[in-house]
Tab-separated table of N, CA, C and O in Angstrom:
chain	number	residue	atom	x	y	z
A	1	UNK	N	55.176	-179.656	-130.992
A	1	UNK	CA	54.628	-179.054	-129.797
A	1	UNK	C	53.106	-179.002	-129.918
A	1	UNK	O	52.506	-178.609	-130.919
A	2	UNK	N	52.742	-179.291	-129.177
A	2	UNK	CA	50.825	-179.639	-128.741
A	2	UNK	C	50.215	-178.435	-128.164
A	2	UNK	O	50.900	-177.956	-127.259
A	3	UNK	N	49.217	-177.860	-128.402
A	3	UNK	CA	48.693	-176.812	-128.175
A	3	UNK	C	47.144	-177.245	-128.270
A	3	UNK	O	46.638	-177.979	-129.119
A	4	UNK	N	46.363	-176.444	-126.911
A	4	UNK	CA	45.196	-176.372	-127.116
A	4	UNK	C	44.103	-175.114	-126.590
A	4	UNK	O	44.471	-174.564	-125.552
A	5	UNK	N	42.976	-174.672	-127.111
A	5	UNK	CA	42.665	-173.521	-126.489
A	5	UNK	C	41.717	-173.638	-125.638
A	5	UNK	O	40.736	-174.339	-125.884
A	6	UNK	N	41.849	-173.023	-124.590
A	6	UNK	CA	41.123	-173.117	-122.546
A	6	UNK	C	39.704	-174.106	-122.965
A	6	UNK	O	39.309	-175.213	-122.600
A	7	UNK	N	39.127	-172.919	-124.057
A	7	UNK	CA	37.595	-173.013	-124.191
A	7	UNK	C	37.538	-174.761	-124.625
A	7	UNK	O	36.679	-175.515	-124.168
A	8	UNK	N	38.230	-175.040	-125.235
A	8	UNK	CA	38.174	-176.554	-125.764
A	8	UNK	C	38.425	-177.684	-124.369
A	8	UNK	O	37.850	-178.772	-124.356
A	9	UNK	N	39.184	-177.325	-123.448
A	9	UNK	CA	39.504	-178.522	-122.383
A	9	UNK	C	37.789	-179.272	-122.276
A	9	UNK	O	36.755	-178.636	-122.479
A	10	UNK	N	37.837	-180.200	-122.047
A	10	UNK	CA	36.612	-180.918	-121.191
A	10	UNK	C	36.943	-181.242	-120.127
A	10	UNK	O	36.311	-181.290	-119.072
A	11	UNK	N	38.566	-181.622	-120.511
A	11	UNK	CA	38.734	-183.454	-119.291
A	11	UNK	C	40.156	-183.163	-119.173
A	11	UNK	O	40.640	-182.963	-120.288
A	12	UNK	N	41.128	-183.051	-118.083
A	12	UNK	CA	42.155	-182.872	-117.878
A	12	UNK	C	42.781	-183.578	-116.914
A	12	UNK	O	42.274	-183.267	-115.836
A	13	UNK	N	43.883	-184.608	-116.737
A	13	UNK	CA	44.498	-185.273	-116.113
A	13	UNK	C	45.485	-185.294	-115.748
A	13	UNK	O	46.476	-185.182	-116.471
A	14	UNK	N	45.511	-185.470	-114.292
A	14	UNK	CA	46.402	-185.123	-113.613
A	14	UNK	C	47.553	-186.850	-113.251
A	14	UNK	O	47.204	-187.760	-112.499
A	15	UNK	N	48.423	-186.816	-113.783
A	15	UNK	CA	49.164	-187.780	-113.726
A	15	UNK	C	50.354	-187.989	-112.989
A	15	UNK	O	51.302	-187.214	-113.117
A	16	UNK	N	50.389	-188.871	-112.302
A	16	UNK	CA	51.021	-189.295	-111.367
A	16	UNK	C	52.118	-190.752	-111.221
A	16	UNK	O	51.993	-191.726	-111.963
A	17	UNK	N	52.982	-190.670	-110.324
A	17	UNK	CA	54.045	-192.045	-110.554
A	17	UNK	C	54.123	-192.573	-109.161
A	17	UNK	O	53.874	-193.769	-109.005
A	18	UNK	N	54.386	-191.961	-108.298
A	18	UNK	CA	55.128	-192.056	-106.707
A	18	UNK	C	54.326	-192.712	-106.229
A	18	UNK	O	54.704	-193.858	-105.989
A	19	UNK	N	52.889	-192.372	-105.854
A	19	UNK	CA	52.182	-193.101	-105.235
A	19	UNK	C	52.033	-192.320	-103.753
A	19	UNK	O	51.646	-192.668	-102.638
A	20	UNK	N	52.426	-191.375	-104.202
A	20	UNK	CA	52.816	-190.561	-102.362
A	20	UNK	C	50.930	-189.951	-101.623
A	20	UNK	O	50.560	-189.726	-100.470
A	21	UNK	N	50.263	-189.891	-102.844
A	21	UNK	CA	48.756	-189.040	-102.321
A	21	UNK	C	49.047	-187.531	-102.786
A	21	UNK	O	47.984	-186.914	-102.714
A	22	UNK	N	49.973	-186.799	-103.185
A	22	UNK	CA	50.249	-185.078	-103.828
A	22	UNK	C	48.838	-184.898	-104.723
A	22	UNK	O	47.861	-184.156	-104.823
A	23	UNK	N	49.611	-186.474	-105.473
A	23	UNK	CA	48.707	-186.095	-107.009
A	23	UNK	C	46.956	-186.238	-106.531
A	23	UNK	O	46.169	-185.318	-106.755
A	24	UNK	N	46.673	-187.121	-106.071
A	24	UNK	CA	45.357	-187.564	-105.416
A	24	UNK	C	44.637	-185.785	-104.916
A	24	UNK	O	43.688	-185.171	-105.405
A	25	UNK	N	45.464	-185.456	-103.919
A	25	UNK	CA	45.107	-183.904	-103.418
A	25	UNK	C	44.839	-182.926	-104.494
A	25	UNK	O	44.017	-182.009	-104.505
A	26	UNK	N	45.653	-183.279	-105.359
A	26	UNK	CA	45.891	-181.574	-106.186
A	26	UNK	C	44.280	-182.098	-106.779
A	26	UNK	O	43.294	-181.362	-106.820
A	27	UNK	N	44.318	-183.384	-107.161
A	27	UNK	CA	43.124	-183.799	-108.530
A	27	UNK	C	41.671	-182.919	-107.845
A	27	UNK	O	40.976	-182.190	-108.553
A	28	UNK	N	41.420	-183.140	-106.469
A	28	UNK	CA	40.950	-182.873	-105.622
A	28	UNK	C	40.113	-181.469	-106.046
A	28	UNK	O	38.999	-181.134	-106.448
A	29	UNK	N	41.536	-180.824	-105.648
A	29	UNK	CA	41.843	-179.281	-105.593
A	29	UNK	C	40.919	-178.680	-106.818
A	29	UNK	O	39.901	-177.996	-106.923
A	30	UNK	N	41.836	-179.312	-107.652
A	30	UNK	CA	41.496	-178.677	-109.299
A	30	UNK	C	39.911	-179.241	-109.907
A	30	UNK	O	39.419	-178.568	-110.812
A	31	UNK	N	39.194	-180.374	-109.442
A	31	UNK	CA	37.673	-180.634	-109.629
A	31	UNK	C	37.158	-179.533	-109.414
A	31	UNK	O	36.477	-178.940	-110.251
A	32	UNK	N	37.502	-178.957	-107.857
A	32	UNK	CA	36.653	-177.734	-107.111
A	32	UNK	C	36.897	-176.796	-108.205
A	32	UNK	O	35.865	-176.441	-108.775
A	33	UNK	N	38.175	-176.216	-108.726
A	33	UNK	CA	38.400	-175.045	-109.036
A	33	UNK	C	37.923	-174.975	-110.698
A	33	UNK	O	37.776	-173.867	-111.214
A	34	UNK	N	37.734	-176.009	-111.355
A	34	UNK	CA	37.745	-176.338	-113.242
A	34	UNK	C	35.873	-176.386	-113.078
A	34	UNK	O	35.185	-175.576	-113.699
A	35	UNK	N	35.254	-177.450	-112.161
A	35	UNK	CA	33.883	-177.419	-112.389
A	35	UNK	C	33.329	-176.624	-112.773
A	35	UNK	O	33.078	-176.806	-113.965
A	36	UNK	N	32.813	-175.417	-112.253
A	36	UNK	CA	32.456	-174.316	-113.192
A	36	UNK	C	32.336	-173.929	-114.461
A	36	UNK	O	31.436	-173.204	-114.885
A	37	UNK	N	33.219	-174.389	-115.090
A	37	UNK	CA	33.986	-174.017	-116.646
A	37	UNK	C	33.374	-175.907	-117.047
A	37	UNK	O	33.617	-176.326	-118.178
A	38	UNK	N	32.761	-176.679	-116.215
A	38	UNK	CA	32.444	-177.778	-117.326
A	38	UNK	C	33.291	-178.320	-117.494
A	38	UNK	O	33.323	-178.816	-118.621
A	39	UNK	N	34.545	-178.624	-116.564
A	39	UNK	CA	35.814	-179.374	-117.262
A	39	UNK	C	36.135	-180.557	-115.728
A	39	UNK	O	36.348	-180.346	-114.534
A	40	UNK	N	36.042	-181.561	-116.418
A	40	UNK	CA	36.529	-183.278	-115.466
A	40	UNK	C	37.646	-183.246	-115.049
A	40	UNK	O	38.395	-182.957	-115.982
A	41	UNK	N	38.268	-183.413	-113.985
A	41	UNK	CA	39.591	-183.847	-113.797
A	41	UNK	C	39.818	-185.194	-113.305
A	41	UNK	O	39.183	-185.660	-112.359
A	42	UNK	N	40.692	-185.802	-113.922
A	42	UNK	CA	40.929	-187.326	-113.076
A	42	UNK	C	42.335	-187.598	-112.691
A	42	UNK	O	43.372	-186.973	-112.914
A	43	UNK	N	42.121	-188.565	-112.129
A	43	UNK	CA	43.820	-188.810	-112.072
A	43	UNK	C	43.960	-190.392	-112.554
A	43	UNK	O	43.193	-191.353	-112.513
A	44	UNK	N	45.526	-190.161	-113.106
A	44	UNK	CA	45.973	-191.667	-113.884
A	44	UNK	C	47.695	-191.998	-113.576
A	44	UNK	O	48.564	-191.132	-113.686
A	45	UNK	N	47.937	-193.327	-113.204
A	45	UNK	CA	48.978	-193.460	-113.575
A	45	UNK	C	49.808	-192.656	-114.499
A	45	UNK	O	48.956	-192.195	-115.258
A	46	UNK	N	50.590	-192.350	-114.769
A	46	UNK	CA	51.741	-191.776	-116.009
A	46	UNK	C	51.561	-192.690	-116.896
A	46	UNK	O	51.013	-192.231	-117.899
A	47	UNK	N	51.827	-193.966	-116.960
A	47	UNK	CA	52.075	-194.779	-117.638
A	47	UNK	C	50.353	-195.711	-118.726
A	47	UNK	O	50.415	-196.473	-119.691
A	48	UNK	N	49.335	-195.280	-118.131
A	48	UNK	CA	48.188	-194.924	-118.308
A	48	UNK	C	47.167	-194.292	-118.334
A	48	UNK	O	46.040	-194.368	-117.846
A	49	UNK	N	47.979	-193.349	-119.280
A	49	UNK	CA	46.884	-191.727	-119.529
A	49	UNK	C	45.778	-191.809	-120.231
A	49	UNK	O	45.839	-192.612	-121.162
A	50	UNK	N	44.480	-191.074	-120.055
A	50	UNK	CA	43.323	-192.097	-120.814
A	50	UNK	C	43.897	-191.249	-122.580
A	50	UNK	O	44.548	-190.213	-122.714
A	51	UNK	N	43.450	-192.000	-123.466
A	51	UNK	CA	43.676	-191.347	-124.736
A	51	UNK	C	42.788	-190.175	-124.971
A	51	UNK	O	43.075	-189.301	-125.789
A	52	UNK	N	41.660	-190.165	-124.216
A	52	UNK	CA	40.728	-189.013	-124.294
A	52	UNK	C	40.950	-188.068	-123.836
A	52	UNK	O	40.030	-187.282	-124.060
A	53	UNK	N	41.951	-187.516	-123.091
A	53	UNK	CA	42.184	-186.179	-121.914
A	53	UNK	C	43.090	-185.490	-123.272
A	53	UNK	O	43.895	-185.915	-124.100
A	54	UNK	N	42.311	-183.932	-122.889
A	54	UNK	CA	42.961	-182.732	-123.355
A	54	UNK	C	43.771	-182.514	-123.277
A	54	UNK	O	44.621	-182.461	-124.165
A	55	UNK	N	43.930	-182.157	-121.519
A	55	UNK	CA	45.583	-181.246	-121.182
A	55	UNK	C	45.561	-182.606	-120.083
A	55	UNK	O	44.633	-183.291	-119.651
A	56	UNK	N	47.408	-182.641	-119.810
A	56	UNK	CA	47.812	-183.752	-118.519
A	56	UNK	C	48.409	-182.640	-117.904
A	56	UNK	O	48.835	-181.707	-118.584
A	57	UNK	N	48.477	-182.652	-116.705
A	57	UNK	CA	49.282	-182.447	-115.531
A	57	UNK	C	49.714	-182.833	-114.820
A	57	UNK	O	49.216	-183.205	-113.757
A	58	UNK	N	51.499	-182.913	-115.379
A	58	UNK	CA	52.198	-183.918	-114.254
A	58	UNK	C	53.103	-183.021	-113.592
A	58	UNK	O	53.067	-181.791	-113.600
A	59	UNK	N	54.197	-184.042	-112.823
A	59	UNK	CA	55.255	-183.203	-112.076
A	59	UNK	C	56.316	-183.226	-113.011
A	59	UNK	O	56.719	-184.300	-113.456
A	60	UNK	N	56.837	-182.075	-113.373
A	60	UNK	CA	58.314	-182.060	-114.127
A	60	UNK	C	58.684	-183.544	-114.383
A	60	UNK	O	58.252	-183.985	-115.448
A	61	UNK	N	59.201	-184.160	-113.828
A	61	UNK	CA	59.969	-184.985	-113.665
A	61	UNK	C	59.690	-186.377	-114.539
A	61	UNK	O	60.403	-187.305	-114.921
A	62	UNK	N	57.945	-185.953	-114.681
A	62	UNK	CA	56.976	-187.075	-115.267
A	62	UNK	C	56.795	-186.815	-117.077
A	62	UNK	O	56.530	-187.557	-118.023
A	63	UNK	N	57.086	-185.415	-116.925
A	63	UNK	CA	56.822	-184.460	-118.190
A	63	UNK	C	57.213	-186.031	-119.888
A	63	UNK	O	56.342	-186.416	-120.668
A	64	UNK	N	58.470	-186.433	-119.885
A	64	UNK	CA	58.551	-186.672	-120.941
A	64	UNK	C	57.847	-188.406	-121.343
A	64	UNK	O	57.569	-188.969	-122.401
A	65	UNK	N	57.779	-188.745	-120.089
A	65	UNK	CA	56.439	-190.150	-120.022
A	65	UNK	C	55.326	-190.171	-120.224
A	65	UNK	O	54.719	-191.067	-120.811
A	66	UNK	N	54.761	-188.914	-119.645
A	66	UNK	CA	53.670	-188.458	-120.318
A	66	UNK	C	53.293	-188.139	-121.608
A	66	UNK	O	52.195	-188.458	-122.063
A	67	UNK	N	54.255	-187.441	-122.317
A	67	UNK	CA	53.964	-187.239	-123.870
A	67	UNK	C	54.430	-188.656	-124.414
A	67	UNK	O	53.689	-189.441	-125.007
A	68	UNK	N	55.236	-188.781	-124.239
A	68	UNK	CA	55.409	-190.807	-125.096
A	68	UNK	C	54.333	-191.320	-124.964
A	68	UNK	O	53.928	-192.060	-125.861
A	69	UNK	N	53.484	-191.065	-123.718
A	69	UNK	CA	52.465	-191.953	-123.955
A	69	UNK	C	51.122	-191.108	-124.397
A	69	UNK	O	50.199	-191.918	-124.486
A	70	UNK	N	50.845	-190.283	-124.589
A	70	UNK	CA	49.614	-189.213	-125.174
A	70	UNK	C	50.407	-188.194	-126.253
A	70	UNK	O	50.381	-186.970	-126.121
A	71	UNK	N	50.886	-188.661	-126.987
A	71	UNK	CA	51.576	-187.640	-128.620
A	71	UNK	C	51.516	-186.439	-128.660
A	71	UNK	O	52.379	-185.562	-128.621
A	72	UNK	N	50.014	-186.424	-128.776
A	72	UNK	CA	49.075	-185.311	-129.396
A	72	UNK	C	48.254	-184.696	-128.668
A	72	UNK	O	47.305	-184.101	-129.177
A	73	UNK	N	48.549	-184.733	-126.770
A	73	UNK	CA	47.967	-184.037	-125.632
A	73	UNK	C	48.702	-183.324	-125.601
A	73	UNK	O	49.779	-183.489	-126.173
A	74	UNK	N	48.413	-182.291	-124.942
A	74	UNK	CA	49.009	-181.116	-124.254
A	74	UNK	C	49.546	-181.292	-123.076
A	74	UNK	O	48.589	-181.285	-122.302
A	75	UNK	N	51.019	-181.527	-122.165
A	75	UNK	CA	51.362	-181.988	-121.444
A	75	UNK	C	52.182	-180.813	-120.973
A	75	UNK	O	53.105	-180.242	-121.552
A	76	UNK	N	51.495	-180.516	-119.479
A	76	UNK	CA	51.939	-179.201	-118.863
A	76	UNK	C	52.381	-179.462	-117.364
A	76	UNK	O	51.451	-179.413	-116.559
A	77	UNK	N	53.614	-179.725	-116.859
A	77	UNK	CA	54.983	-180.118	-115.848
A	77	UNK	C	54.681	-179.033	-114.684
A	77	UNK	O	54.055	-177.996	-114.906
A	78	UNK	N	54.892	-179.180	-114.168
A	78	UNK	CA	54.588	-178.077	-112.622
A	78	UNK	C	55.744	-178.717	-111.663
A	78	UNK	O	56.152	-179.865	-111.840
A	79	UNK	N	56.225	-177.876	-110.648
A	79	UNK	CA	56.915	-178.114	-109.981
A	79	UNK	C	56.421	-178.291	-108.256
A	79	UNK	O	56.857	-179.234	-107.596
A	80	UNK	N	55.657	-177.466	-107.776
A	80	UNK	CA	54.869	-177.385	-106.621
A	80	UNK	C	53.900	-178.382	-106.688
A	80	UNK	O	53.257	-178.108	-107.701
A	81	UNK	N	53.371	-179.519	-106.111
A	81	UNK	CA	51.999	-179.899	-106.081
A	81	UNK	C	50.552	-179.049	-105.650
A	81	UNK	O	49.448	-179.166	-106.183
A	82	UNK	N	50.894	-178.273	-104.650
A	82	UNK	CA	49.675	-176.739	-104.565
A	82	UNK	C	50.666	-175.297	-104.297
A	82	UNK	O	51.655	-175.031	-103.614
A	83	UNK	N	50.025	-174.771	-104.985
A	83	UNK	CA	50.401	-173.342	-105.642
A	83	UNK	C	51.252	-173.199	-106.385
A	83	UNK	O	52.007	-172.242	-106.212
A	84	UNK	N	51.447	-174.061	-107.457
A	84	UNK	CA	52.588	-173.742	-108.410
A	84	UNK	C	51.491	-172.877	-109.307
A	84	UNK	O	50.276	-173.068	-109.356
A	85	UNK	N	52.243	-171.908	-109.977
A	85	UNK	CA	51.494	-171.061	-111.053
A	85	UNK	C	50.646	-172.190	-112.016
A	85	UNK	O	49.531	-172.506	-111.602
A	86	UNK	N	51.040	-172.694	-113.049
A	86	UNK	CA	50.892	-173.348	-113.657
A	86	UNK	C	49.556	-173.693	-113.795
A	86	UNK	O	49.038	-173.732	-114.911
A	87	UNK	N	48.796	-174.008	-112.541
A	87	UNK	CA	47.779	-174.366	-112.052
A	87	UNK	C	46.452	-173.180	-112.038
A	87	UNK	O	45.239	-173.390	-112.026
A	88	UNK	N	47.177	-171.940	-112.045
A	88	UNK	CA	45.861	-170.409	-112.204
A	88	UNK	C	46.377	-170.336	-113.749
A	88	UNK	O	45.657	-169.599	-114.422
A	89	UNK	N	47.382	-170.885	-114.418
A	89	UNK	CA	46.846	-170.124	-115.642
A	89	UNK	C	46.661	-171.328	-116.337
A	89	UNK	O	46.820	-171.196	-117.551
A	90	UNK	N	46.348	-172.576	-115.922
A	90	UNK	CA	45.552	-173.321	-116.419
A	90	UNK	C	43.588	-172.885	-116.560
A	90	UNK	O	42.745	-172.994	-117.451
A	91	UNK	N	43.600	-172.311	-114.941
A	91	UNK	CA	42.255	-171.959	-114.774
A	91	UNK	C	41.683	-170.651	-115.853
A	91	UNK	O	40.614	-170.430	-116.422
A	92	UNK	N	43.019	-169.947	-115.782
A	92	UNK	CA	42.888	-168.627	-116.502
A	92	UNK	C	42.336	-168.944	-118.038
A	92	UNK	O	41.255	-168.513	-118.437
A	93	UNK	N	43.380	-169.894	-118.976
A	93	UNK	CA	42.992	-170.020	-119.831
A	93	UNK	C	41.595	-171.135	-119.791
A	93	UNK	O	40.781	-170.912	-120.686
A	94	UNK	N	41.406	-171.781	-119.264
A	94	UNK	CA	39.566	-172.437	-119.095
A	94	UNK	C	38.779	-171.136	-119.204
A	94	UNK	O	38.011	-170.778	-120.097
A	95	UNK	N	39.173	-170.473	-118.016
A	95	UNK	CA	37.691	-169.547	-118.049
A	95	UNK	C	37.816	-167.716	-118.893
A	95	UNK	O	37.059	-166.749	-118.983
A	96	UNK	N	39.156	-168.037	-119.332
A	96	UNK	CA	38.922	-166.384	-119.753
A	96	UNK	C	39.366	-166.411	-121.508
A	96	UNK	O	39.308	-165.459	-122.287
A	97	UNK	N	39.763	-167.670	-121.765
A	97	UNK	CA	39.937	-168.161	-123.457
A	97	UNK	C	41.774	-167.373	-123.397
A	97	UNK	O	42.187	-166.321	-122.909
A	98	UNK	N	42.379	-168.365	-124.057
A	98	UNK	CA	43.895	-168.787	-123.899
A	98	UNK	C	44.525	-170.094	-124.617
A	98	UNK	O	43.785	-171.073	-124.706
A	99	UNK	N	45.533	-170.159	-125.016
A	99	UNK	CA	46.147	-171.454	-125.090
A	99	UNK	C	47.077	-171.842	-124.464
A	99	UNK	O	48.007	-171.153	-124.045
A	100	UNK	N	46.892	-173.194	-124.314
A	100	UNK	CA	47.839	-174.115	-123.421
A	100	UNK	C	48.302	-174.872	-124.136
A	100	UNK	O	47.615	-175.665	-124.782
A	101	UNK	N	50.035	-174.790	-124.216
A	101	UNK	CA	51.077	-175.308	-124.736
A	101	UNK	C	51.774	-176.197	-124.030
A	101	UNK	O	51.438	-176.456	-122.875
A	102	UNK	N	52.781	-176.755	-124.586
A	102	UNK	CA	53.930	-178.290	-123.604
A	102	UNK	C	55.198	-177.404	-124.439
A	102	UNK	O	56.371	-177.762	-124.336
């Protein structure tokens, strides 16, 4: 299990499969809300996660493609594309010091 603490994120990716535009929005979302705290968000294929990203954020469903392909990231599954929790205590642990687990 992969663990990392808020203060450490830089770069966090939001990963995606469908192609539907969710993931595109949320990446969006979460630039506005992480900038502050100094932290990148991008978005990537599932199947091409950069090796450099901290924490990934995919949809459940993506959860175990994601770690096959990043080992030793922190890979955190959400179910909602906007307002799933997941997503404030991502922010929580960025800006108030926390760890983020898979």
């Amino acid at each position: 299990m992969a663990s990392i603490e808020g203060s450490a994120v830089k770069k966090v990716v939001v990963a995606c499969d469908a192609g539907m535009g969710s993931s595109v929005l949320l990446t969006s979302q979460l630039k506005k809300t992480l900038s502050p705290y100094g932290v990148g968000v991008e978005h990537s294929p599932v199947d091409r996660i950069p090796e450099d990203a901290d924490l990934v954020l995919c949809h459940s469903g993506l959860v175990d493609r994601a770690r096959h392909r990043v080992k030793d990231t922190v890979v955190v599954g959400f179910q909602m594309f906007l307002g799933d929790p997941v997503f404030a205590q991502v922010e929580a642990a960025i800006r108030d010091g926390g760890t983020l687990a898979d």
